Amino acid sequence: MNVELRIGLSAVIITVESGSPLFLETRLSDQASALPFGAFDPANDRTFELALRGWVAKQTGFPLGHVEQLYTFGDQNRDAQKEHVQTSPNTRQISVGYLALTPIKSNLDVSFEAAWRDWYSHFPWEDHRKGRPAMITEKIMPRLTTWAAGNEQRLQRAHLAFGLNDNHWLEERVLERYELLYEAGLAREAAHDAGLPPPAEIFGRPMAADHRRILATGISRLRGKLKYHPVIFDLMPDKFTLSSLQQTAESVLGLALHKQNFRRALDKSGLVEGLGEMETHTGGRPAEYYRFKREMLSTRARKGIATPVAKRFET
């Protein structure tokens, strides 16, 4: 049987506003939440990236800045019908994901079916800024334990992924945790893909096709990259306070950071410099504005920011 290969392009576009990590989502005809997505036309599209920019602008009206390729998703039975791509049973759909960061939450034109969404609405178990979410021990782990009954390897995977039973919570394992929930049938997308009724309880807002998996991959990449590349500053305006920088890092990581240690490490890194200009409109104690020393990128090895956690929550 001859199989036709179709290539799609999807974008995880991220910004942070007031301590909330946001991504740009679109609405499909059936009101399913989705990432901006479109097909690559090999006859007319010169590059993947140019095609992606065209699709994002068409669907959201948002002009993309810098983007980087994230991952290629090629699982069988990807639901391409919901991704603006007409396919046949003999078609294999491949999706190339991209990650884009922006410091400003653009006001989207109301004529577009697009909106900024807090990613923790899709992954509520990932936000540990106020401690371990109760849903992990009260809802997720009992169901995973039932799913893993008699299979020690499954149970160990669950403990490792969710930082339980003397294991550390590793914030970069967003994709691993989502895929574990999918495998256990706790993600609504799993029931949809298997042709089953939706589960009685929904763990996070579902998305069309495998878009929540693609989003999880983007979050995992960003969380890990913060520590070895100064990518955090792509989410910051030209001038910022150290408090707003820490708040942005905490929102992305889903962790509370130790204020003094964070600032001490930031000072040693030489990544920022004070502008001698004070923020006064907050009503509190004036805070100095800083800037990212972008010129350092061409003179020394790149490195990210230190992320000293205020407290780990293991059991």
XYZ file of C-alpha atoms in Angstrom:
315
model
C 0.000 0.000 0.000
C 1.350 3.403 -0.968
C 1.310 5.919 1.864
C 1.259 9.647 1.210
C 3.365 11.756 3.552
C 1.954 15.111 4.655
C 3.938 17.651 6.677
C 2.294 20.071 9.079
C 3.808 22.933 11.059
C 2.804 23.899 14.605
C 3.930 26.737 16.870
C 4.284 26.983 20.649
C 4.348 30.757 21.195
C 5.054 31.782 24.792
C 5.009 34.980 26.799
C 4.680 35.819 30.516
C 2.336 38.409 31.982
C 1.832 39.231 35.670
C 3.312 35.932 36.788
C 1.323 33.802 34.339
C 3.061 31.826 31.572
C 0.870 32.156 28.495
C 0.811 30.452 25.120
C -1.090 31.407 21.988
C -3.967 29.079 21.162
C -6.517 28.951 18.378
C -10.053 27.626 18.188
C -10.997 25.039 15.591
C -14.443 24.606 14.068
C -15.471 22.164 16.825
C -14.253 24.600 19.508
C -11.293 22.389 20.408
C -8.267 24.223 21.762
C -5.255 23.987 19.458
C -1.879 25.466 18.674
C -1.484 27.549 15.516
C -1.072 24.901 12.829
C -0.958 24.585 9.067
C 0.251 22.434 6.213
C 3.573 22.751 4.441
C 3.115 23.053 0.697
C 6.301 21.733 -0.935
C 5.304 23.228 -4.297
C 4.872 26.786 -3.014
C 6.512 27.136 0.412
C 10.217 27.946 0.204
C 11.030 26.931 3.806
C 9.273 25.412 6.811
C 9.795 28.579 8.822
C 8.328 30.916 6.203
C 5.313 28.638 5.879
C 4.901 28.590 9.640
C 5.011 32.376 9.847
C 2.338 32.582 7.186
C 0.026 30.164 8.992
C 0.464 31.878 12.362
C -0.277 35.307 10.860
C -3.322 33.940 9.029
C -4.795 32.207 12.070
C -3.885 34.648 14.848
C -2.721 37.921 13.315
C 0.395 37.619 15.484
C 3.752 38.448 13.853
C 6.362 35.888 14.892
C 9.814 36.993 16.008
C 12.638 34.510 16.572
C 11.635 30.842 16.364
C 13.562 27.605 16.842
C 12.663 24.107 15.758
C 11.341 22.087 18.654
C 10.695 18.505 17.600
C 9.201 16.386 14.826
C 6.028 14.511 15.765
C 5.209 11.501 13.605
C 3.051 9.145 15.647
C 0.559 7.112 13.657
C -3.099 8.147 13.613
C -2.477 11.809 14.380
C -5.900 13.413 13.972
C -5.082 15.595 10.972
C -8.734 16.295 10.172
C -8.798 18.671 13.105
C -5.646 20.440 12.021
C -6.823 22.159 8.827
C -5.338 19.347 6.695
C -7.479 17.126 4.489
C -6.155 13.573 4.552
C -7.127 10.081 3.475
C -6.683 6.748 5.299
C -3.478 6.224 3.316
C -1.916 9.440 4.555
C 0.780 9.667 7.245
C 0.811 13.053 8.963
C 4.094 14.486 10.284
C 4.164 17.672 12.342
C 7.236 19.854 12.843
C 6.936 21.884 16.045
C 8.527 25.284 16.656
C 9.092 27.295 19.842
C 8.816 31.086 19.874
C 9.179 33.533 22.781
C 7.916 37.090 22.978
C 8.291 39.699 25.765
C 4.951 41.351 25.035
C 1.475 39.836 25.076
C 0.148 41.319 21.868
C -3.473 42.424 21.882
C -5.007 40.050 19.362
C -7.490 41.250 16.766
C -10.985 40.091 17.726
C -11.529 38.952 14.135
C -9.157 36.036 14.768
C -10.095 32.886 16.689
C -7.037 33.161 18.910
C -6.326 33.919 22.561
C -3.542 33.836 25.151
C -4.001 30.950 27.591
C -2.225 30.135 30.875
C -0.451 26.831 30.274
C -1.200 25.673 33.834
C -4.860 25.303 32.821
C -3.659 22.356 30.714
C -1.022 21.125 33.198
C -2.245 22.119 36.698
C 0.058 19.557 38.367
C 3.102 21.470 37.053
C 2.700 24.610 39.212
C 4.635 24.129 42.474
C 5.176 27.784 43.348
C 3.024 27.365 46.461
C 4.076 23.796 47.141
C 3.121 20.468 45.666
C -0.407 20.639 44.170
C -2.813 18.578 46.245
C -4.177 16.918 43.113
C -0.951 14.931 42.719
C -1.301 13.002 45.983
C -5.105 13.124 46.234
C -6.126 12.323 42.647
C -3.300 11.541 40.243
C -1.219 9.095 42.265
C -4.163 6.950 43.489
C -5.228 6.459 39.865
C -1.685 5.797 38.695
C -1.243 3.316 41.537
C -4.382 1.472 40.428
C -3.145 1.507 36.823
C 0.258 0.187 37.928
C -1.129 -2.559 40.176
C 1.134 -5.598 39.924
C 3.633 -3.786 37.723
C 6.519 -2.434 39.800
C 8.156 -0.765 36.811
C 5.038 1.325 36.127
C 4.837 2.352 39.773
C 8.493 3.387 39.823
C 7.952 5.455 36.675
C 5.059 7.261 38.357
C 7.060 7.974 41.530
C 10.024 9.196 39.506
C 7.961 11.406 37.187
C 5.996 13.080 39.975
C 8.813 13.362 42.504
C 7.392 10.970 45.088
C 8.814 8.204 47.280
C 12.173 9.971 47.894
C 12.515 11.134 44.283
C 13.138 14.781 43.445
C 10.596 16.731 41.416
C 12.371 17.612 38.165
C 10.572 20.491 36.496
C 11.893 19.648 33.011
C 9.930 16.358 32.893
C 6.689 17.977 31.716
C 6.402 15.757 28.652
C 7.222 12.595 30.602
C 4.468 13.319 33.117
C 1.867 14.067 30.452
C 2.738 10.950 28.467
C 2.439 8.867 31.642
C -1.072 10.235 32.245
C -1.934 9.568 28.602
C -0.672 5.981 28.836
C -2.702 5.452 32.002
C -5.842 6.726 30.266
C -6.095 9.791 32.516
C -5.748 12.314 29.691
C -8.929 12.944 27.770
C -6.998 12.790 24.496
C -6.238 9.120 25.200
C -9.939 8.245 25.365
C -10.600 10.229 22.196
C -7.795 8.488 20.308
C -9.054 5.072 21.432
C -12.654 5.870 20.485
C -13.820 5.618 24.092
C -16.113 7.870 26.149
C -14.265 10.672 27.962
C -13.087 9.860 31.508
C -15.237 10.937 34.418
C -12.568 13.339 35.646
C -10.526 15.616 33.421
C -6.874 16.188 34.382
C -6.153 19.549 32.787
C -7.896 21.074 29.768
C -7.538 18.800 26.722
C -6.425 19.973 23.296
C -7.025 18.846 19.731
C -5.071 15.853 18.427
C -1.602 15.718 20.049
C -1.288 19.470 20.581
C -1.071 19.126 24.366
C 1.883 16.797 23.853
C 3.519 19.381 21.583
C 2.878 22.110 24.170
C 4.388 19.889 26.905
C 7.467 19.435 24.738
C 7.817 23.205 24.383
C 7.494 23.780 28.131
C 10.051 21.043 28.842
C 12.500 22.600 26.392
C 12.086 26.079 27.844
C 12.425 24.959 31.468
C 15.613 23.094 30.724
C 17.074 25.801 28.524
C 16.741 28.500 31.205
C 19.710 26.989 33.006
C 22.216 26.863 30.166
C 21.199 29.750 27.905
C 20.003 33.307 28.782
C 16.676 32.602 27.071
C 14.754 34.106 30.015
C 15.597 37.562 28.676
C 13.660 36.850 25.477
C 10.590 37.018 27.720
C 11.595 40.331 29.322
C 11.169 43.927 28.126
C 14.231 46.078 27.452
C 14.297 47.210 31.078
C 13.033 45.309 34.077
C 13.350 44.986 37.836
C 15.038 41.998 39.440
C 11.739 41.125 41.102
C 9.968 40.920 37.749
C 12.822 38.811 36.362
C 12.527 36.378 39.262
C 8.740 36.281 38.910
C 9.074 35.427 35.232
C 11.562 32.634 35.960
C 9.309 31.252 38.705
C 6.245 31.292 36.445
C 8.060 29.323 33.746
C 9.670 26.820 36.139
C 6.593 26.448 38.320
C 8.843 26.817 41.362
C 9.453 29.442 44.029
C 13.072 30.651 43.966
C 15.209 31.793 46.895
C 15.343 35.571 46.492
C 18.766 36.273 48.021
C 20.481 33.333 46.340
C 18.868 34.176 43.007
C 20.137 37.756 43.125
C 23.560 36.745 44.381
C 23.999 34.294 41.506
C 22.646 36.810 39.012
C 25.148 39.401 40.200
C 28.043 36.946 39.785
C 26.880 35.984 36.296
C 27.350 39.485 34.921
C 24.273 39.027 32.734
C 22.541 42.215 33.865
C 23.496 45.754 34.776
C 21.639 48.479 36.644
C 20.418 51.507 34.724
C 20.316 53.903 37.662
C 16.628 54.430 36.939
C 14.011 53.635 39.559
C 10.543 52.171 39.271
C 8.251 54.333 41.377
C 4.701 53.729 40.151
C 4.127 50.537 42.164
C 3.454 52.368 45.416
C 6.026 50.274 47.279
C 9.742 50.630 47.806
C 11.392 51.942 44.609
C 13.245 49.258 42.658
C 16.041 49.818 40.171
C 15.626 48.960 36.535
C 18.127 46.623 34.914
C 18.936 45.541 31.381
C 20.250 42.335 29.867
C 23.827 42.761 28.634
C 23.129 41.213 25.263
C 26.563 42.202 23.977
C 28.033 39.512 26.242
C 26.703 36.810 23.940
C 29.451 37.517 21.414
C 32.301 37.815 23.904
C 31.922 34.860 26.254
C 30.324 31.461 26.533
C 26.581 31.598 26.840
C 25.006 30.511 30.099
C 21.611 30.641 31.663
C 20.432 31.904 35.028
C 20.811 30.109 38.339
C 17.510 28.788 39.713
C 18.009 28.252 43.464
C 14.751 26.745 44.664
C 13.321 28.159 47.882
C 12.152 24.728 49.059
C 11.756 21.264 47.591
C 8.609 19.306 48.342
C 9.428 15.620 48.439
C 7.631 12.886 50.327
